[in-house]
Amino acid sequence: MCGIIGAVTGEKVNQILIDGLKKLEYRGYDSAGVTLLDGSGLELYKYAHLNQSIEKLSVMPQVNDSMAAIGLAHTRWATHGVPNDLNAHPHLDCSGKLAIVHNGIIENFRELKEMLKDSGHEFISNTDSEVIAHLIEENLSLIKSEGSGADEFLRAFSMTLKALLGTFAVAVISSEYPDTILVGKNMSPVVVGLGNMGNFISSDVSAILEHAEKFVYLQDLQIAAVTKSSLKIYDFDLSGIEFAATPVTWSYKDAQKAGYETFMLKEIHEEPYAFTETLLGRSTDKLELYFDEIHFDPHELADIRKIFLVGCGTSYHSAMVAKYAIEHWARIPVELDIASEFRYRDPVLDSTTLVVGITQSGETIDTLAALNFARKSRAKVLCVTNVVGSTVTNNVDAVMFTRAGPEISVAATKSYVAQLAVLLGFSIALGRFSGVLFKSEADRYFADLQNCASMMEIALGRETSYRKLAEKFKDTRDFFFIGRHMGYPTSLEAALKLKEISYLHAEGYPAGELKHGPIAVLDSNTTVIGIATKNKLYEKLLSNLEEVRSRNARVVVVANDSDNSVSNYFDDIFYVPDTFDLFSPVVDIIPLQFLAYELAVRHNNDVDKPRNLAKTVTVE
Ligand code: G6P
């Protein structure tokens, strides 16, 4: 996710902004920029030098010598438009008098851009964000032409924010109104810091912690007007809002993790946001809305007879969910492949096959090699990745981005649910495209999918009870996770999480296979966790769990809130909200992520950097 910072003080702000950018570095970024406003107007400096942009800005004489007392800065994590200097923020309007920084996604930017182009605005980037600068400019000139004077900057800003669909934290400064930073938000975070030397805004309190004494967290659909000595907060209709500023007692390190004890915990809590962001601007009827940057003409997909899904680790598990969903909704045969095996097994590929590589990082060597092989075999190639500009995007026919933001913890959590979001949405859209689903059906499924974010929130609210139940298993060393149908990929992912961070022995198994071997291993020292949320094989799973129990293994289940009978059979239950069965992996994984987390903590492991593992594996 992008990071924004702004400062308005009685003194120079250059160093505050550069230091703030350095403090945001831990989040990961692909470009950075700063705009400084002094008596001669806005100065703008921005670079897309991977991991070096901030360093470059910090040694620029123009930045170091600036006397500006107001400015904005930004670290970018690309979603629309590849990482390059032009796409980096801040963005200017046509007049060069106002500059904006933005974190989030503007869903309706294409319509706005067309409308603004028709009114004569010229765009220089491929971002969704640039429309905001031009729309403020447009609204400002409208308000001025009506001659209605007072608060024109604020009014133009609120008019603009009201026209935006999507998620955003937007800050703007203007040489015409040189004392004020305006910032507004919907879903993306903004904190305002009040200090002795001036006032500050940021998307991350860690960037402004040392300059401010008190902080105000802006709420959704609010605007803050910040000068060096004042703060006013309004709703989008510009009614004033009372607020209370409070001190933050976090250290810088705590602040990076937003107060959570680890990045993994923070990222688990970001799952609903990652899920929602990833679905923004996508729907059921237009397959092309799933493709970013590099597009298929959807008609090219009309000839597809078979789909191969390839990935490693967690990405392989989301591929498995997608296999079930695509076959169910689009009735296209899907094969599932571990990326490191794919090209060595002579898969039968031609121009009627679509190969989809799923990789959070976009750099996993086995997945890259699998997609290169597919391309050489004339298959159509699509990738799903979280990193715009990553290597995988260079050699494919189309790209679908997840929008989980940078994931710092090695164990994938929010990137997994973001992959599920885009793959499940794509499966429904493919069902529509293939003519299998009626529009009304597809729309209903899509609405249910979007609603999973609320179900995830409910599950996250149960963190304490999940972790308390997990604590019971602190002495167990052997775990089996079993599930059927959509419970199967969840068992694989849950076992992987547990292995990765707790170093305990864990296996994920399709429950029906247990009796064909693994059941011999079970005894009273084993804990078997059944994914017993409702799906068409629920009853069969319960029978499988009975078989397990009769071998004296301890049984725990993940079950739906509406399941009134499950407590008659089992004592230890992770309850989760009900979901449509094909979406259940999105919610069912949450208690199991907390299980892995709690056991890792109990075993004193470094949760964010587990031993022997790398976030991205770039060797075969
Ligand atoms: C590594 C990581 C896993 C990840 C896998 C695939 O093994 O430790 O957490 O799932 O790579 O990564 P990718 O970036 O391709 O999704």
XYZ file of C-alpha atoms and ligand atoms in Angstrom:
636
model
C 0.000 0.000 0.000
C 1.167 3.500 -0.701
C 2.239 5.774 2.124
C 1.496 9.480 2.346
C 3.021 12.199 4.510
C 2.416 15.923 4.706
C 3.810 18.680 6.887
C 2.877 22.311 7.408
C 5.073 24.164 9.891
C 6.658 27.515 10.571
C 9.994 26.153 9.403
C 11.508 24.051 6.631
C 9.680 20.764 6.040
C 12.111 19.084 3.617
C 13.922 16.992 6.224
C 10.688 16.034 7.981
C 9.275 14.704 4.715
C 12.429 12.827 3.711
C 12.757 11.311 7.194
C 9.065 10.394 7.017
C 9.639 8.618 3.702
C 12.515 6.687 5.253
C 10.221 5.655 8.079
C 7.718 4.319 5.542
C 10.395 2.307 3.755
C 9.718 -0.813 5.831
C 6.342 -1.183 4.057
C 8.056 -1.718 0.732
C 7.700 0.677 -2.180
C 8.560 0.956 -5.844
C 8.787 4.746 -6.201
C 8.819 7.844 -4.048
C 8.296 11.557 -4.499
C 8.018 14.852 -2.734
C 6.443 18.204 -3.492
C 7.530 21.366 -1.682
C 5.645 24.641 -1.812
C 7.421 27.940 -1.287
C 6.891 31.496 -2.488
C 7.833 30.586 -6.038
C 5.333 27.726 -6.348
C 5.388 23.938 -6.238
C 8.589 21.982 -6.717
C 8.132 18.335 -7.647
C 10.719 15.541 -7.441
C 9.886 11.875 -7.927
C 11.662 8.671 -8.862
C 10.969 5.038 -9.541
C 14.323 3.530 -8.652
C 13.518 0.329 -6.830
C 14.528 0.773 -3.185
C 16.701 3.781 -4.023
C 14.210 6.541 -4.753
C 14.196 7.864 -1.199
C 17.995 7.855 -1.069
C 18.053 9.741 -4.363
C 15.598 12.351 -3.091
C 17.519 12.767 0.146
C 20.732 13.865 -1.602
C 19.134 16.246 -4.099
C 20.378 19.817 -3.551
C 16.978 21.153 -4.686
C 15.310 19.198 -1.871
C 17.986 19.908 0.716
C 18.098 23.639 0.004
C 14.347 24.144 -0.077
C 12.972 26.612 2.470
C 9.371 25.448 1.893
C 7.248 25.284 5.041
C 4.567 23.065 3.521
C 4.850 19.905 1.466
C 3.672 16.390 0.718
C 5.537 13.159 0.102
C 4.607 9.662 -0.994
C 5.885 6.116 -1.273
C 4.174 4.223 -4.062
C 3.231 0.588 -4.330
C 1.859 0.444 -7.850
C -1.659 -0.735 -8.620
C -2.532 1.180 -11.809
C 0.417 2.036 -14.034
C 3.849 0.421 -13.887
C 6.438 1.847 -11.528
C 8.115 4.705 -13.415
C 8.949 8.341 -12.709
C 5.784 9.689 -14.315
C 3.494 7.343 -12.438
C 5.152 8.157 -9.112
C 3.297 10.621 -6.843
C 2.736 13.506 -6.228
C 0.618 14.352 -9.271
C -0.071 17.858 -10.515
C -3.085 19.416 -12.196
C -2.717 21.082 -15.612
C -1.833 24.455 -14.113
C 0.915 22.996 -11.928
C -0.578 24.901 -9.014
C -1.866 21.977 -7.042
C -0.372 18.636 -6.120
C -1.982 15.535 -4.698
C -0.833 12.293 -3.127
C -3.140 9.290 -2.982
C -3.292 5.899 -1.296
C -6.011 3.510 -2.482
C -7.815 2.762 -5.721
C -10.182 4.998 -7.675
C -12.671 2.590 -9.214
C -14.294 5.085 -11.578
C -11.078 6.711 -12.784
C -11.626 5.704 -16.409
C -14.964 7.555 -16.643
C -13.570 10.554 -14.780
C -10.504 10.638 -17.006
C -12.601 10.600 -20.162
C -14.832 13.355 -18.824
C -11.824 15.480 -17.814
C -10.070 14.884 -21.133
C -13.213 16.093 -22.899
C -12.960 19.274 -20.825
C -9.394 19.763 -22.049
C -7.326 18.285 -19.219
C -4.073 16.636 -20.186
C -2.810 13.565 -18.387
C 0.787 12.525 -18.174
C 0.604 9.310 -16.137
C -1.218 5.987 -16.382
C -2.371 6.118 -12.791
C -5.871 6.233 -11.434
C -4.665 8.893 -8.956
C -3.908 11.653 -11.444
C -7.632 12.191 -12.082
C -7.951 13.538 -8.552
C -5.638 16.509 -9.231
C -7.470 17.392 -12.435
C -10.895 16.965 -10.883
C -10.026 19.344 -8.038
C -8.789 21.818 -10.661
C -12.004 21.416 -12.646
C -14.229 21.827 -9.584
C -12.244 24.814 -8.411
C -12.693 26.607 -11.685
C -16.434 25.833 -11.585
C -16.775 27.253 -8.074
C -14.719 30.305 -9.036
C -16.823 30.905 -12.141
C -19.909 30.975 -9.929
C -18.119 33.702 -7.986
C -19.062 32.103 -4.711
C -15.753 32.948 -3.011
C -15.254 31.634 0.487
C -13.710 28.230 1.217
C -13.385 27.497 -2.495
C -10.409 25.157 -2.064
C -12.191 23.133 0.612
C -15.408 23.035 -1.406
C -13.634 21.924 -4.565
C -11.895 19.209 -2.567
C -15.111 17.900 -1.001
C -16.878 17.974 -4.382
C -14.034 15.920 -5.784
C -14.021 13.340 -3.028
C -17.764 12.896 -3.380
C -17.279 12.033 -7.041
C -14.712 9.311 -6.317
C -15.694 5.663 -6.065
C -13.289 3.319 -4.365
C -10.852 3.585 -1.518
C -8.706 6.574 -0.904
C -6.657 8.736 1.363
C -5.970 11.898 -0.618
C -3.969 14.943 0.415
C -3.635 18.129 -1.606
C -1.710 21.392 -1.412
C -1.986 24.392 -3.714
C 0.129 27.460 -4.363
C -3.094 29.486 -4.385
C -3.866 28.431 -0.802
C -0.351 28.043 0.549
C -1.150 27.619 4.256
C -3.289 24.510 4.132
C -3.102 20.792 3.591
C -6.454 19.198 2.858
C -6.778 15.490 3.393
C -9.806 13.224 3.079
C -10.416 9.529 3.234
C -12.578 6.541 2.546
C -11.268 3.226 3.904
C -7.547 4.031 3.509
C -5.992 5.253 6.756
C -5.082 8.854 7.636
C -3.724 10.166 10.912
C -3.247 13.850 11.679
C -0.437 14.722 14.107
C -0.500 17.944 16.108
C 2.904 19.237 17.172
C 4.550 22.305 18.667
C 6.342 23.273 15.493
C 3.418 22.556 13.172
C 0.984 19.891 12.054
C 1.358 16.703 10.039
C -0.617 14.101 8.187
C 0.267 10.555 7.294
C -1.144 7.192 6.394
C 1.118 5.628 9.005
C 1.692 7.132 12.429
C 5.303 5.889 12.436
C 6.234 8.529 9.829
C 5.226 11.502 11.998
C 5.556 10.065 15.493
C 8.586 12.109 16.498
C 7.156 15.469 15.392
C 3.688 15.365 16.922
C 2.463 15.146 20.483
C -1.165 14.326 19.817
C -2.930 12.480 17.058
C -6.365 12.338 15.490
C -7.365 9.360 13.366
C -9.558 10.621 10.569
C -12.744 8.585 10.032
C -14.193 7.511 6.687
C -15.865 10.262 4.666
C -14.132 12.995 6.643
C -11.897 15.826 5.517
C -9.246 17.519 7.630
C -8.091 21.063 6.877
C -4.653 21.367 8.437
C -2.608 24.548 8.862
C 0.512 25.025 10.954
C -1.563 26.059 13.966
C -5.037 24.660 13.387
C -7.014 21.559 12.525
C -10.615 21.510 11.397
C -12.512 18.346 10.539
C -15.585 18.168 8.309
C -17.800 15.568 6.740
C -17.985 15.493 2.943
C -20.899 17.982 3.088
C -18.602 20.310 5.020
C -20.446 20.214 8.322
C -17.913 20.661 11.114
C -17.082 17.624 13.265
C -15.906 17.615 16.884
C -12.774 15.616 17.543
C -10.416 14.754 20.360
C -6.658 14.488 19.891
C -4.918 11.831 21.942
C -1.277 10.986 22.615
C 0.232 7.802 21.194
C 2.544 5.911 23.493
C 3.951 3.574 20.848
C 7.625 3.395 20.040
C 8.617 3.769 16.387
C 8.935 -0.014 16.068
C 5.464 -0.565 17.539
C 4.052 2.108 15.282
C 5.319 0.327 12.153
C 3.208 -2.614 13.137
C 0.276 -0.324 13.991
C 0.599 -1.559 17.576
C 0.414 -5.262 16.662
C 3.103 -7.504 18.077
C 4.253 -8.697 14.640
C 3.782 -7.911 10.966
C 1.990 -11.220 10.528
C -0.636 -10.247 13.070
C -1.039 -6.842 11.433
C -1.366 -8.467 8.021
C -3.966 -10.974 9.236
C -5.993 -7.998 10.445
C -5.621 -6.346 7.039
C -7.263 -9.294 5.282
C -10.763 -7.804 4.847
C -9.226 -4.640 3.421
C -6.975 -6.565 1.020
C -9.971 -8.641 -0.051
C -12.210 -5.633 -0.654
C -9.508 -3.650 -2.477
C -8.847 -6.558 -4.789
C -12.488 -6.761 -5.834
C -12.897 -3.017 -6.395
C -13.831 -2.102 -9.936
C -14.433 -5.727 -10.858
C -17.802 -7.265 -11.539
C -19.431 -10.218 -13.192
C -20.219 -9.050 -16.677
C -16.940 -7.704 -17.947
C -14.102 -10.169 -17.943
C -11.741 -7.409 -19.046
C -12.143 -5.703 -15.655
C -10.011 -8.481 -14.196
C -7.027 -7.651 -16.372
C -4.626 -4.881 -15.419
C -1.858 -3.347 -17.505
C -1.662 -6.162 -20.015
C -4.989 -7.297 -21.335
C -6.500 -10.153 -23.191
C -9.217 -9.333 -25.550
C -11.815 -11.526 -23.802
C -12.710 -12.971 -27.201
C -9.331 -14.655 -27.232
C -10.597 -16.693 -24.313
C -13.602 -17.943 -26.248
C -11.484 -20.739 -27.752
C -10.047 -21.924 -24.462
C -10.712 -25.618 -23.922
C -8.605 -26.189 -20.841
C -7.037 -24.167 -18.052
C -3.877 -25.006 -16.110
C -3.326 -23.323 -12.775
C 0.242 -23.272 -11.466
C 1.847 -21.913 -8.322
C 3.963 -22.730 -5.265
C 3.164 -22.826 -1.570
C 0.208 -20.705 -0.593
C -0.329 -19.616 -4.193
C -0.816 -23.276 -5.113
C -3.549 -23.502 -2.505
C -5.429 -20.551 -3.926
C -5.067 -22.204 -7.328
C -6.812 -25.242 -5.900
C -9.735 -23.135 -4.712
C -9.914 -21.592 -8.185
C -9.975 -25.030 -9.840
C -13.105 -25.980 -7.931
C -14.709 -22.610 -8.657
C -13.901 -22.454 -12.388
C -15.031 -25.999 -13.054
C -18.229 -25.385 -11.101
C -19.169 -22.050 -12.627
C -17.565 -21.981 -16.064
C -17.570 -25.742 -16.800
C -14.072 -25.520 -18.285
C -11.719 -28.378 -17.343
C -8.937 -27.226 -15.036
C -5.653 -28.909 -14.184
C -3.712 -27.959 -11.122
C 0.063 -28.020 -11.083
C 2.854 -27.404 -8.633
C 4.973 -24.930 -10.593
C 8.235 -26.809 -10.048
C 6.772 -29.954 -11.636
C 4.800 -28.428 -14.453
C 7.335 -28.064 -17.228
C 9.024 -31.378 -16.534
C 5.948 -33.520 -16.910
C 5.208 -32.807 -20.574
C 1.839 -31.114 -20.140
C -0.219 -31.003 -23.305
C -0.432 -27.330 -24.237
C -1.494 -25.454 -27.344
C -3.259 -22.254 -28.288
C -6.534 -23.527 -26.850
C -5.072 -23.780 -23.357
C -4.845 -20.992 -20.819
C -2.066 -21.254 -18.247
C -2.520 -19.125 -15.132
C 0.517 -18.564 -12.919
C -0.268 -17.448 -9.395
C 2.537 -15.787 -7.478
C 2.293 -13.177 -4.749
C 5.791 -11.858 -5.352
C 5.860 -12.277 -9.117
C 9.441 -13.501 -8.722
C 9.226 -17.184 -7.767
C 11.572 -18.855 -10.210
C 9.564 -22.060 -10.647
C 6.405 -20.155 -11.509
C 8.281 -17.897 -13.932
C 9.817 -20.919 -15.614
C 6.442 -22.662 -15.829
C 4.917 -19.632 -17.568
C 7.860 -19.278 -19.957
C 7.425 -22.907 -20.883
C 3.698 -22.364 -21.432
C 4.369 -19.380 -23.688
C 6.838 -21.317 -25.779
C 4.183 -24.010 -26.131
C 1.817 -21.370 -27.601
C -0.572 -21.474 -24.651
C -2.201 -18.221 -23.575
C -0.611 -17.055 -20.375
C -2.127 -15.079 -17.522
C -0.521 -14.229 -14.202
C -1.989 -13.293 -10.849
C 0.425 -11.283 -8.752
C 0.560 -8.743 -5.948
C 3.529 -6.815 -7.303
C 3.093 -4.442 -10.221
C 6.206 -4.413 -12.378
C 7.448 -7.769 -11.036
C 9.285 -10.104 -13.408
C 6.275 -12.315 -14.039
C 4.428 -9.412 -15.684
C 7.077 -9.136 -18.417
C 6.332 -12.317 -20.273
C 2.593 -12.947 -20.144
C -0.462 -12.141 -22.260
C -2.457 -10.691 -19.384
C -2.109 -9.745 -15.739
C -4.533 -9.773 -12.819
C -3.302 -7.858 -9.793
C -4.226 -8.582 -6.235
C -4.177 -5.477 -4.101
C -3.043 -6.721 -0.733
C -0.303 -4.122 -0.382
C 3.228 -5.147 0.569
C 3.340 -8.274 2.694
C 6.310 -8.221 5.023
C 5.853 -11.354 7.081
C 7.260 -14.419 5.302
C 4.106 -16.470 5.876
C 1.468 -15.360 3.375
C -1.841 -14.308 4.923
C -3.488 -11.237 3.399
C -2.021 -11.997 -0.023
C -3.727 -15.422 0.131
C -7.208 -13.998 0.699
C -6.555 -11.358 -1.976
C -5.686 -14.168 -4.418
C -8.911 -15.921 -3.443
C -10.833 -12.692 -4.073
C -9.562 -12.182 -7.594
C -9.679 -15.855 -8.555
C -13.194 -16.408 -7.219
C -14.418 -13.196 -8.864
C -12.744 -14.210 -12.112
C -14.351 -17.680 -11.903
C -17.818 -16.132 -11.620
C -17.084 -13.740 -14.500
C -15.795 -16.663 -16.552
C -19.039 -18.520 -15.808
C -20.926 -15.552 -17.158
C -18.601 -15.223 -20.157
C -19.002 -18.909 -21.000
C -22.766 -18.543 -20.831
C -23.134 -21.001 -17.966
C -24.367 -18.483 -15.406
C -27.317 -16.151 -15.811
C -26.614 -12.529 -14.985
C -28.837 -12.621 -11.906
C -27.053 -15.719 -10.578
C -23.607 -14.292 -11.241
C -24.514 -10.976 -9.609
C -25.823 -12.741 -6.549
C -22.634 -14.791 -6.214
C -20.507 -11.706 -6.684
C -22.432 -9.809 -3.990
C -21.958 -12.783 -1.646
C -18.267 -12.776 -2.462
C -17.956 -9.083 -1.620
C -19.833 -9.721 1.599
C -17.141 -12.180 2.711
C -15.130 -9.149 3.890
C -17.739 -8.572 6.611
C -17.617 -12.247 7.556
C -13.841 -11.975 7.815
C -14.224 -8.960 10.117
C -16.493 -11.017 12.366
C -13.967 -13.847 12.451
C -11.118 -11.428 13.208
C -13.153 -10.084 16.113
C -12.834 -13.539 17.664
C -9.046 -13.461 17.769
C -8.920 -13.802 21.559
C -11.168 -16.841 21.690
C -9.371 -18.488 18.744
C -5.995 -17.957 20.382
C -7.298 -19.214 23.697
C -8.483 -22.430 22.097
C -5.166 -22.732 20.234
C -3.303 -22.512 23.524
C -4.767 -25.887 24.505
C -2.578 -27.528 21.868
C 0.688 -25.994 22.919
C 2.165 -29.385 23.790
C 0.940 -31.203 20.687
C 3.635 -31.951 18.128
C 1.646 -33.705 15.396
C -1.294 -32.197 13.584
C -3.460 -33.396 10.741
C -5.779 -30.951 9.013
C -8.483 -32.694 7.067
C -11.254 -31.406 4.864
C -13.333 -32.299 1.860
C -14.357 -30.254 -1.145
C -13.478 -26.614 -0.270
C -12.226 -27.809 3.100
C -9.371 -29.582 1.356
C -7.416 -26.528 0.156
C -8.048 -24.964 3.556
C -6.500 -27.989 5.278
C -3.434 -27.717 3.051
C -3.045 -24.003 3.710
C -3.620 -24.384 7.457
C -1.003 -27.130 7.665
C 1.454 -25.041 5.681
C 0.964 -22.042 7.994
C 1.485 -24.202 11.061
C 4.637 -25.803 9.655
C 6.075 -22.509 8.453
C 5.940 -20.594 11.691
C 5.559 -23.101 14.533
C 7.948 -25.751 13.070
C 5.523 -28.458 14.225
C 4.663 -31.466 12.156
C 1.456 -30.793 10.264
C -0.176 -32.441 7.279
C -3.098 -31.327 5.215
C -5.135 -34.172 3.809
C -8.334 -34.769 1.868
C -10.377 -36.408 4.608
C -11.546 -39.283 2.407
C -7.940 -40.355 1.825
C -7.113 -40.677 5.491
C -8.150 -44.292 5.673
C -5.850 -45.154 2.788
C -2.720 -44.850 4.872
C -2.357 -41.898 7.216
C -4.893 -43.232 9.687
C -2.214 -45.741 10.728
C -0.199 -42.871 12.186
C -2.940 -41.565 14.451
C -2.878 -42.076 18.192
C -3.644 -40.091 21.311
C -0.660 -37.817 20.655
C -2.122 -36.537 17.400
C -4.530 -33.656 17.011
C -6.788 -33.797 13.957
C -8.442 -30.593 12.874
C -11.461 -31.051 10.637
C -12.671 -28.265 8.382
C -16.322 -28.963 9.102
C -18.010 -25.898 7.671
C -21.057 -26.621 5.577
C -20.505 -28.000 2.108
C -21.961 -30.905 0.200
C -19.606 -33.378 1.876
C -20.240 -32.170 5.426
C -21.870 -35.421 6.598
C -19.119 -37.499 5.050
C -16.513 -35.379 6.789
C -18.208 -35.967 10.129
C -17.973 -39.720 9.491
C -14.285 -39.335 8.670
C -13.810 -37.492 11.946
C -15.538 -40.328 13.801
C -13.033 -42.752 12.276
C -10.289 -40.522 13.597
C -11.751 -40.300 17.036
C -12.014 -44.030 17.325
C -8.199 -44.115 16.911
C -7.993 -41.966 20.050
C -6.761 -38.875 18.227
C -7.902 -35.576 19.656
C -10.427 -33.915 17.320
C -10.978 -30.205 16.822
C -13.257 -28.670 14.205
C -13.851 -25.451 12.346
C -17.624 -25.096 12.125
C -20.246 -22.575 11.079
C -22.078 -20.396 13.572
C -25.384 -21.821 12.381
C -24.312 -25.410 13.041
C -26.364 -26.277 16.109
C -25.476 -29.926 16.246
C -21.697 -29.885 15.958
C -21.267 -29.215 19.668
C -23.007 -32.556 20.361
C -20.044 -34.339 18.812
C -17.014 -32.176 19.518
C -15.709 -30.154 22.445
C -13.161 -27.969 20.721
C -14.692 -25.819 18.008
C -13.449 -22.791 16.095
C -16.728 -21.131 15.102
C -16.750 -19.034 11.937
C -19.555 -17.090 10.218
C -21.488 -18.965 7.528
C -20.505 -18.413 3.914
C -21.537 -19.864 0.591
C -19.521 -23.108 0.369
C -17.283 -22.077 -2.546
C -16.263 -18.988 -0.583
C -15.660 -20.792 2.700
C -11.826 -20.906 2.305
C -11.770 -17.114 2.667
C -13.185 -17.177 6.185
C -12.304 -20.683 7.408
C -8.576 -20.022 7.216
C -8.715 -17.184 9.763
C -8.918 -19.210 13.019
C -6.269 -21.527 11.623
C -3.927 -18.622 10.916
C -4.398 -17.638 14.561
C -3.774 -21.251 15.617
C -0.455 -21.283 13.756
C 0.362 -17.869 15.149
C -0.389 -18.731 18.754
C 1.624 -21.940 18.647
C 4.565 -20.144 17.036
C 4.482 -17.559 19.823
C 4.214 -20.295 22.452
C 7.321 -21.922 20.985
C 9.171 -18.590 21.025
C 9.691 -18.530 17.271
C 10.399 -15.491 15.147
C 6.944 -15.336 13.558
C 7.772 -12.842 10.817
C 11.052 -14.464 9.813
C 10.746 -18.210 10.313
C 13.916 -20.268 10.106
C 15.023 -21.712 6.751
C 12.362 -19.849 4.781
C 12.490 -16.998 2.305
C 9.584 -14.802 1.338
C 10.518 -15.247 -2.290
C 12.357 -18.236 -3.672
C 14.390 -17.188 -6.700
C 16.394 -20.396 -7.128
C 15.161 -23.711 -8.459
C 7.875 -19.142 -0.611
C 7.170 -18.495 0.573
C 5.713 -18.980 0.628
C 5.016 -18.663 -0.681
C 5.767 -19.317 -1.866
C 5.227 -18.845 -3.196
O 8.025 -20.501 -0.388
O 7.838 -18.826 1.777
O 5.042 -18.324 1.688
O 3.700 -19.149 -0.644
O 7.148 -18.910 -1.829
O 5.487 -17.487 -3.333
P 4.818 -16.588 -4.456
O 5.447 -15.231 -4.255
O 5.188 -17.192 -5.770
O 3.364 -16.603 -4.211
